[in-house]
Amino acid sequence: LSLLFAGTVIADDSTCGATVASNGGRRIGIVVDSSGSMGSNDPQDLRITAGKSLAASLVTTGGTPDQVTVVDFDSSAVVLYPLGSPSSAGPSFDTIDSSGGTSIYSGIELAIDELTRGNSATAGVAGVVVLTDGSDSSVKPLIEQLVRAKGLGIRVSFGFLSPDSSPSSPAVLAAILETGGVFSTFQDSLALKTFISSVVSHGLTSSDSAASGSVLLPGLTIVGNVSSAAAASYTYSAIAGEALNFTVNALSSQSLSVKLSDKTASTDVKTQATDAQGTAGILYTPAGAATLELSVTTTNATSGLFSVSLGSSVNRTFDLCTPNNTTINNGTNPNITIPTGTGGVPSPTSTVIQITGAAVSIKARLAQGVIPMLLVAGAAVL
């Protein structure tokens, strides 16, 4: 870390948001939104950069290399790169523009068609990653394609760039989770690279190795499910002096207990119960680099939803890393900046929701847009 005290603290961070851990043999579809709204929501075309970095992270050597297909959608969809080697997929992203409507289902439909081409088996070895900024104009066919993906064993993950935090259909969210995928919302296109790291950590397919627990990454929004039979846990790799604000909100009528532990120091920092409004908050600033674990439990037998938010005084970026620790360029890697004059802990800037059991309906708070939406089903590891 390099510290510059002339008004701003700068830190050079090359933390791996995800390590590519696969023996290959996967079939991955990258589905990219090219609707008109992307012109203003993603003026730097960071979704294209993120898509390229995801393709570059796939296995291209060994006995069974990965395969990838690239699909562009707006009012309709087109296959830009038929299923083939990831090593040649990069240039196909350069034709993606920003015009037209939003027909997400058509993009997923074409991706599934490519992944199943030649009647190839997909169960456990195929996944689709969608990069978009809006809800589908046709909900029913989108759900139909998600149900189709689930039946074929294809994991579907969504990254929603949603500056206004507009709500999505609870039925769509449930269908995404049923595939075993991630649904993540973020307010800034700069978080696209973090989203890619999150998806790779979670596992692009159900056969990808994953550890128990989920990783909190700044800039993303995720929602989780907890019951007395299934607790939820999250980890975060903090740097020295990083002021953190962990906030948990119950989205169902249940009481939650939230505990933060510093695994590096082998100490429990604090345990906090949700208040009458269903909120619990824990502030912590580690003196040194630390691995932190946040656990959420309940005594309720019936499962319910909650959100986990992480506010940080540091704007960190996370790159993809290969098993041999080779960094893959996941977009621009700006320096970390700690704003001056921030003596207190910032408000939450990321929320994570982990679904550990069956998908359930999203209740009033999601429908009202009270929380930004990001659903992660399954486990993730940083």
Coordinates of C-alpha atoms in Angstrom, one line a residue:
L1 CA 0.0 0.0 0.0
S2 CA 1.2 3.5 -0.8
L3 CA -0.1 6.3 1.4
L4 CA -0.3 9.9 0.1
F5 CA -1.4 12.3 2.8
A6 CA -1.9 15.3 0.6
G7 CA -5.7 15.2 1.0
T8 CA -6.3 11.7 -0.2
V9 CA -5.1 8.2 0.7
I10 CA -4.3 6.1 -2.4
A11 CA -3.7 2.4 -2.2
D12 CA -2.7 0.1 -5.1
D13 CA -4.9 -3.0 -4.7
S14 CA -4.7 -6.1 -7.0
T15 CA -6.9 -8.3 -4.9
C16 CA -8.3 -11.3 -6.7
G17 CA -12.1 -11.1 -6.6
A18 CA -12.2 -14.7 -7.9
T19 CA -9.8 -17.4 -8.7
V20 CA -10.6 -19.4 -11.8
A21 CA -10.9 -23.0 -10.5
S22 CA -12.1 -25.5 -13.1
N23 CA -10.8 -28.4 -15.1
G24 CA -12.5 -27.2 -18.2
G25 CA -15.1 -28.9 -20.3
R26 CA -17.7 -26.1 -19.5
R27 CA -20.0 -24.5 -22.0
I28 CA -20.6 -20.8 -21.2
G29 CA -23.0 -18.3 -22.7
I30 CA -22.3 -14.6 -22.3
V31 CA -25.4 -12.6 -23.0
V32 CA -24.9 -8.8 -23.3
D33 CA -27.5 -6.0 -23.4
S34 CA -27.2 -3.6 -26.3
S35 CA -30.4 -1.6 -25.7
G36 CA -30.5 2.2 -26.1
S37 CA -30.4 2.8 -22.3
M38 CA -26.9 1.4 -22.2
G39 CA -25.6 4.5 -24.0
S40 CA -26.2 6.5 -20.8
N41 CA -26.0 3.8 -18.1
D42 CA -22.7 2.3 -19.4
P43 CA -21.1 5.1 -21.5
Q44 CA -17.6 3.5 -21.2
D45 CA -18.9 0.1 -22.4
L46 CA -17.7 -1.6 -19.3
R47 CA -20.1 -4.5 -19.8
I48 CA -18.2 -5.3 -23.0
T49 CA -14.9 -5.2 -21.1
A50 CA -16.4 -7.4 -18.4
G51 CA -17.6 -9.9 -21.0
K52 CA -14.2 -10.0 -22.6
S53 CA -12.5 -10.6 -19.2
L54 CA -15.0 -13.4 -18.4
A55 CA -14.3 -15.1 -21.8
A56 CA -10.5 -14.7 -21.2
S57 CA -10.8 -16.4 -17.8
L58 CA -12.1 -19.6 -19.3
V59 CA -9.9 -22.7 -19.7
T60 CA -8.4 -22.9 -23.2
T61 CA -5.7 -25.5 -22.7
G62 CA -5.6 -29.1 -21.4
G63 CA -7.6 -32.2 -22.3
T64 CA -11.0 -30.6 -22.3
P65 CA -11.0 -26.8 -22.9
D66 CA -14.1 -24.7 -22.1
Q67 CA -16.3 -23.4 -24.9
V68 CA -18.1 -20.0 -25.0
T69 CA -20.8 -18.3 -27.1
V70 CA -21.5 -14.6 -27.2
V71 CA -25.0 -13.3 -27.7
D72 CA -26.1 -9.6 -28.2
F73 CA -29.7 -8.6 -27.4
D74 CA -31.9 -5.5 -27.6
S75 CA -35.3 -5.7 -29.1
S76 CA -34.2 -9.1 -30.5
A77 CA -31.1 -11.2 -30.2
V78 CA -28.2 -12.4 -32.4
V79 CA -25.4 -14.8 -31.9
L80 CA -22.2 -12.9 -32.3
Y81 CA -19.9 -15.8 -31.6
P82 CA -21.1 -19.4 -32.1
L83 CA -20.0 -21.9 -29.5
G84 CA -16.3 -22.3 -29.8
S85 CA -12.9 -21.5 -28.2
P86 CA -12.8 -18.6 -25.7
S87 CA -9.4 -17.6 -27.2
S88 CA -11.0 -16.2 -30.3
A89 CA -14.2 -14.7 -28.8
G90 CA -12.8 -11.3 -27.8
P91 CA -13.3 -9.4 -31.1
S92 CA -17.0 -10.4 -31.3
F93 CA -17.8 -8.1 -28.3
D94 CA -16.6 -5.1 -30.3
T95 CA -19.7 -5.1 -32.5
I96 CA -22.1 -4.5 -29.5
D97 CA -23.7 -1.1 -29.6
S98 CA -26.4 0.7 -27.6
S99 CA -29.8 0.9 -29.4
G100 CA -33.2 -0.7 -29.3
G101 CA -35.4 -2.3 -26.7
T102 CA -34.8 -4.9 -24.0
S103 CA -35.7 -8.5 -24.8
I104 CA -33.6 -10.5 -22.3
Y105 CA -35.5 -13.7 -22.9
S106 CA -34.5 -13.8 -26.6
G107 CA -30.8 -13.5 -25.6
I108 CA -31.1 -16.4 -23.1
E109 CA -33.0 -18.4 -25.6
L110 CA -30.3 -18.1 -28.3
A111 CA -27.6 -18.8 -25.7
I112 CA -29.3 -22.0 -24.6
D113 CA -29.8 -23.0 -28.3
E114 CA -26.0 -22.7 -28.7
L115 CA -25.1 -24.5 -25.5
T116 CA -27.3 -27.4 -26.5
R117 CA -26.3 -27.5 -30.2
G118 CA -25.7 -31.0 -31.4
N119 CA -27.7 -32.4 -28.4
S120 CA -24.7 -31.9 -26.2
A121 CA -25.1 -32.6 -22.5
T122 CA -25.4 -29.4 -20.4
A123 CA -26.3 -30.6 -16.9
G124 CA -23.7 -29.3 -14.4
V125 CA -21.3 -28.1 -17.1
A126 CA -23.2 -25.2 -18.7
G127 CA -23.9 -21.7 -17.6
V128 CA -25.2 -18.4 -18.9
V129 CA -24.2 -14.9 -17.6
V130 CA -26.4 -12.0 -18.5
L131 CA -25.2 -8.4 -18.4
T132 CA -28.1 -5.9 -18.6
D133 CA -29.6 -2.7 -17.2
G134 CA -33.3 -3.3 -17.2
S135 CA -36.2 -5.6 -16.8
D136 CA -37.5 -7.7 -19.7
S137 CA -40.5 -6.3 -21.6
S138 CA -41.9 -9.8 -21.7
V139 CA -41.8 -11.5 -18.3
K140 CA -43.6 -14.7 -19.2
P141 CA -41.2 -15.9 -22.0
L142 CA -38.3 -14.9 -19.8
I143 CA -39.5 -17.2 -17.0
E144 CA -40.1 -19.9 -19.6
Q145 CA -36.5 -19.7 -20.7
L146 CA -35.2 -19.8 -17.1
V147 CA -37.4 -22.9 -16.4
R148 CA -36.0 -24.4 -19.6
A149 CA -32.4 -23.7 -18.4
K150 CA -33.1 -25.3 -15.0
G151 CA -34.5 -28.4 -16.7
L152 CA -31.3 -28.7 -18.8
G153 CA -29.0 -28.1 -15.7
I154 CA -27.8 -24.7 -17.0
R155 CA -27.0 -22.2 -14.3
V156 CA -28.1 -18.6 -15.2
S157 CA -26.6 -15.6 -13.5
F158 CA -27.8 -12.0 -13.9
G159 CA -25.9 -8.8 -13.4
F160 CA -28.3 -5.8 -13.3
L161 CA -26.9 -2.3 -13.8
S162 CA -29.8 -0.4 -12.2
P163 CA -29.0 3.2 -11.4
D164 CA -32.6 3.8 -10.1
S165 CA -32.8 0.5 -8.3
S166 CA -36.1 -0.3 -10.1
P167 CA -37.6 -3.5 -8.9
S168 CA -37.8 -6.7 -11.0
S169 CA -40.5 -9.4 -11.0
P170 CA -40.3 -11.6 -7.9
A171 CA -41.2 -14.5 -10.2
V172 CA -38.2 -13.8 -12.4
L173 CA -35.9 -13.6 -9.4
A174 CA -37.2 -16.9 -8.0
A175 CA -36.7 -18.5 -11.5
I176 CA -33.1 -17.3 -11.6
L177 CA -32.4 -18.7 -8.2
E178 CA -33.9 -22.0 -9.1
T179 CA -31.2 -22.4 -11.8
G180 CA -28.6 -22.1 -9.1
G181 CA -27.4 -18.8 -10.4
V182 CA -26.7 -15.3 -9.1
F183 CA -28.9 -12.2 -9.4
S184 CA -26.9 -9.1 -8.6
T185 CA -27.8 -5.4 -8.8
F186 CA -25.4 -2.5 -8.7
Q187 CA -25.8 1.3 -9.3
D188 CA -22.6 2.0 -11.2
S189 CA -21.2 0.3 -14.3
L190 CA -17.7 0.4 -12.6
A191 CA -19.1 -2.5 -10.4
L192 CA -19.4 -4.7 -13.5
K193 CA -15.9 -6.1 -13.0
T194 CA -16.7 -6.9 -9.3
F195 CA -19.9 -8.7 -10.5
I196 CA -17.9 -10.9 -12.8
S197 CA -15.6 -11.8 -9.9
S198 CA -18.6 -12.6 -7.8
V199 CA -20.1 -14.9 -10.5
V200 CA -16.9 -16.7 -11.0
S201 CA -16.5 -17.1 -7.2
H202 CA -20.0 -18.5 -7.0
G203 CA -19.4 -20.9 -9.9
L204 CA -20.3 -20.4 -13.5
T205 CA -21.7 -23.9 -13.5
S206 CA -22.9 -26.3 -10.8
S207 CA -19.8 -28.4 -11.3
D208 CA -17.4 -25.6 -10.4
S209 CA -15.7 -25.9 -7.1
A210 CA -17.1 -23.7 -4.4
A211 CA -16.7 -23.4 -0.6
S212 CA -19.4 -22.9 2.0
G213 CA -20.3 -19.3 2.7
S214 CA -20.5 -16.3 0.4
V215 CA -18.1 -13.5 -0.3
L216 CA -19.1 -9.8 0.3
L217 CA -17.8 -7.6 -2.5
P218 CA -18.3 -3.8 -2.4
G219 CA -20.6 -2.4 -5.0
L220 CA -23.0 -5.3 -5.3
T221 CA -26.4 -6.0 -3.9
I222 CA -27.4 -9.6 -2.9
V223 CA -30.3 -11.1 -0.9
G224 CA -30.4 -14.3 1.2
N225 CA -32.6 -16.8 2.9
V226 CA -32.3 -18.1 6.4
S227 CA -34.2 -20.5 8.8
S228 CA -33.4 -22.3 12.0
A229 CA -32.2 -25.2 9.9
A230 CA -30.1 -23.2 7.5
A231 CA -27.9 -20.3 8.7
A232 CA -26.0 -18.0 6.3
S233 CA -22.4 -16.9 6.4
Y234 CA -20.4 -14.3 4.5
T235 CA -16.7 -13.5 4.4
Y236 CA -14.8 -10.3 3.6
S237 CA -11.0 -9.7 3.3
A238 CA -10.5 -6.4 4.9
I239 CA -7.4 -4.2 4.7
A240 CA -5.8 -2.4 7.6
G241 CA -7.8 0.7 8.7
E242 CA -10.7 0.0 6.4
A243 CA -13.8 1.4 8.2
L244 CA -16.7 -1.1 7.6
N245 CA -20.4 -0.9 8.2
F246 CA -22.3 -4.2 8.1
T247 CA -26.1 -3.9 8.0
V248 CA -28.6 -6.7 7.9
N249 CA -32.3 -6.1 7.2
A250 CA -35.0 -8.7 7.7
L251 CA -37.3 -8.8 4.7
S252 CA -39.7 -11.3 6.3
S253 CA -41.3 -11.3 9.7
Q254 CA -38.6 -13.0 11.6
S255 CA -36.0 -12.0 14.2
L256 CA -32.4 -12.3 13.2
S257 CA -29.1 -12.6 15.1
V258 CA -26.0 -11.2 13.3
K259 CA -22.5 -12.0 14.5
L260 CA -19.2 -10.5 13.1
S261 CA -16.0 -12.4 13.8
D262 CA -12.4 -11.5 13.0
K263 CA -11.0 -14.9 12.0
T264 CA -7.5 -13.5 11.7
A265 CA -7.5 -12.3 15.3
S266 CA -9.7 -15.3 16.4
T267 CA -12.1 -13.0 18.1
D268 CA -15.9 -12.3 18.0
V269 CA -16.3 -8.6 17.3
K270 CA -20.0 -8.2 18.1
T271 CA -23.4 -9.9 18.1
Q272 CA -26.4 -7.8 17.3
A273 CA -30.1 -8.7 17.1
T274 CA -32.4 -7.0 14.6
D275 CA -34.5 -4.2 16.1
A276 CA -38.3 -3.5 15.8
Q277 CA -37.7 -2.3 12.2
G278 CA -35.9 -5.5 11.4
T279 CA -32.4 -3.9 11.1
A280 CA -29.1 -4.8 12.7
G281 CA -25.8 -2.9 12.2
I282 CA -22.2 -3.6 13.2
L283 CA -19.3 -1.1 12.8
Y284 CA -15.7 -2.4 12.7
T285 CA -12.3 -1.1 11.6
P286 CA -9.6 -3.8 11.7
A287 CA -6.2 -2.6 12.8
G288 CA -4.5 -4.9 10.3
A289 CA -5.5 -7.0 7.3
A290 CA -8.2 -9.4 8.4
T291 CA -10.5 -12.1 7.2
L292 CA -13.9 -11.3 8.6
E293 CA -17.0 -13.6 8.8
L294 CA -20.5 -12.4 9.2
S295 CA -23.1 -15.0 10.2
V296 CA -26.9 -14.6 10.2
T297 CA -29.1 -16.9 12.2
T298 CA -32.7 -17.1 13.3
T299 CA -34.8 -19.2 15.6
N300 CA -37.7 -19.2 13.2
A301 CA -38.4 -22.6 11.7
T302 CA -39.9 -21.0 8.6
S303 CA -37.3 -19.6 6.1
G304 CA -37.3 -15.9 5.4
L305 CA -35.4 -13.3 3.3
F306 CA -32.9 -10.8 4.5
S307 CA -30.4 -8.4 3.0
V308 CA -26.7 -7.9 3.9
S309 CA -25.1 -4.6 3.2
L310 CA -21.4 -3.7 3.4
G311 CA -20.3 -0.1 3.6
S312 CA -16.6 0.6 3.2
S313 CA -14.4 3.6 3.4
V314 CA -12.3 2.2 0.6
N315 CA -13.2 1.8 -3.1
R316 CA -11.6 -1.5 -3.9
T317 CA -11.4 -3.3 -7.2
F318 CA -11.2 -7.0 -7.7
D319 CA -9.5 -8.8 -10.6
L320 CA -10.0 -12.4 -11.8
C321 CA -7.0 -14.6 -11.2
T322 CA -6.1 -17.9 -12.8
P323 CA -5.0 -20.9 -10.6
N324 CA -1.4 -20.0 -11.2
N325 CA -2.1 -16.4 -9.9
T326 CA -2.0 -14.8 -13.4
T327 CA -4.1 -11.7 -13.2
I328 CA -6.7 -11.3 -16.0
N329 CA -7.5 -7.7 -16.9
N330 CA -11.1 -7.3 -15.7
G331 CA -11.5 -3.7 -16.9
T332 CA -9.7 -0.6 -15.8
N333 CA -8.2 -1.0 -12.3
P334 CA -8.4 2.5 -10.7
N335 CA -6.4 3.2 -7.6
I336 CA -8.2 2.8 -4.3
T337 CA -9.2 6.1 -2.8
I338 CA -10.1 6.8 0.8
P339 CA -12.1 10.1 0.9
T340 CA -10.8 12.7 3.2
G341 CA -12.7 13.9 6.2
T342 CA -14.5 10.6 6.7
G343 CA -13.9 10.0 10.3
G344 CA -17.1 7.9 10.7
V345 CA -18.2 4.7 9.0
P346 CA -19.9 5.2 5.6
S347 CA -23.4 4.1 4.9
P348 CA -23.8 0.8 3.1
T349 CA -22.6 0.7 -0.5
S350 CA -23.2 -3.0 -1.2
T351 CA -25.8 -5.5 -0.3
V352 CA -25.6 -9.3 -0.5
I353 CA -28.5 -11.8 -0.4
Q354 CA -27.7 -15.5 -0.2
I355 CA -30.3 -18.1 -1.0
T356 CA -29.4 -21.3 0.9
G357 CA -32.6 -23.2 0.3
A358 CA -35.4 -23.2 -2.2
A359 CA -36.3 -19.9 -3.9
V360 CA -39.1 -18.0 -2.3
S361 CA -41.3 -15.0 -3.2
I362 CA -39.8 -11.6 -2.7
K363 CA -42.1 -9.6 -0.4
A364 CA -43.1 -6.0 0.0
R365 CA -39.7 -4.4 0.4
L366 CA -38.4 -5.7 -2.9
A367 CA -41.6 -4.8 -4.6
Q368 CA -41.3 -1.3 -3.3
G369 CA -37.7 -1.0 -4.3
V370 CA -36.6 -0.5 -0.7
I371 CA -33.5 -2.6 -1.3
P372 CA -31.5 -2.9 -4.4
M373 CA -31.8 -6.4 -5.8
L374 CA -29.1 -8.9 -6.1
L375 CA -29.7 -12.6 -5.4
V376 CA -27.0 -15.1 -5.0
A377 CA -28.0 -18.8 -4.9
G378 CA -25.4 -21.2 -3.6
A379 CA -21.9 -20.7 -2.3
A380 CA -19.1 -18.3 -3.3
V381 CA -15.5 -18.1 -2.4
L382 CA -13.0 -15.3 -2.8

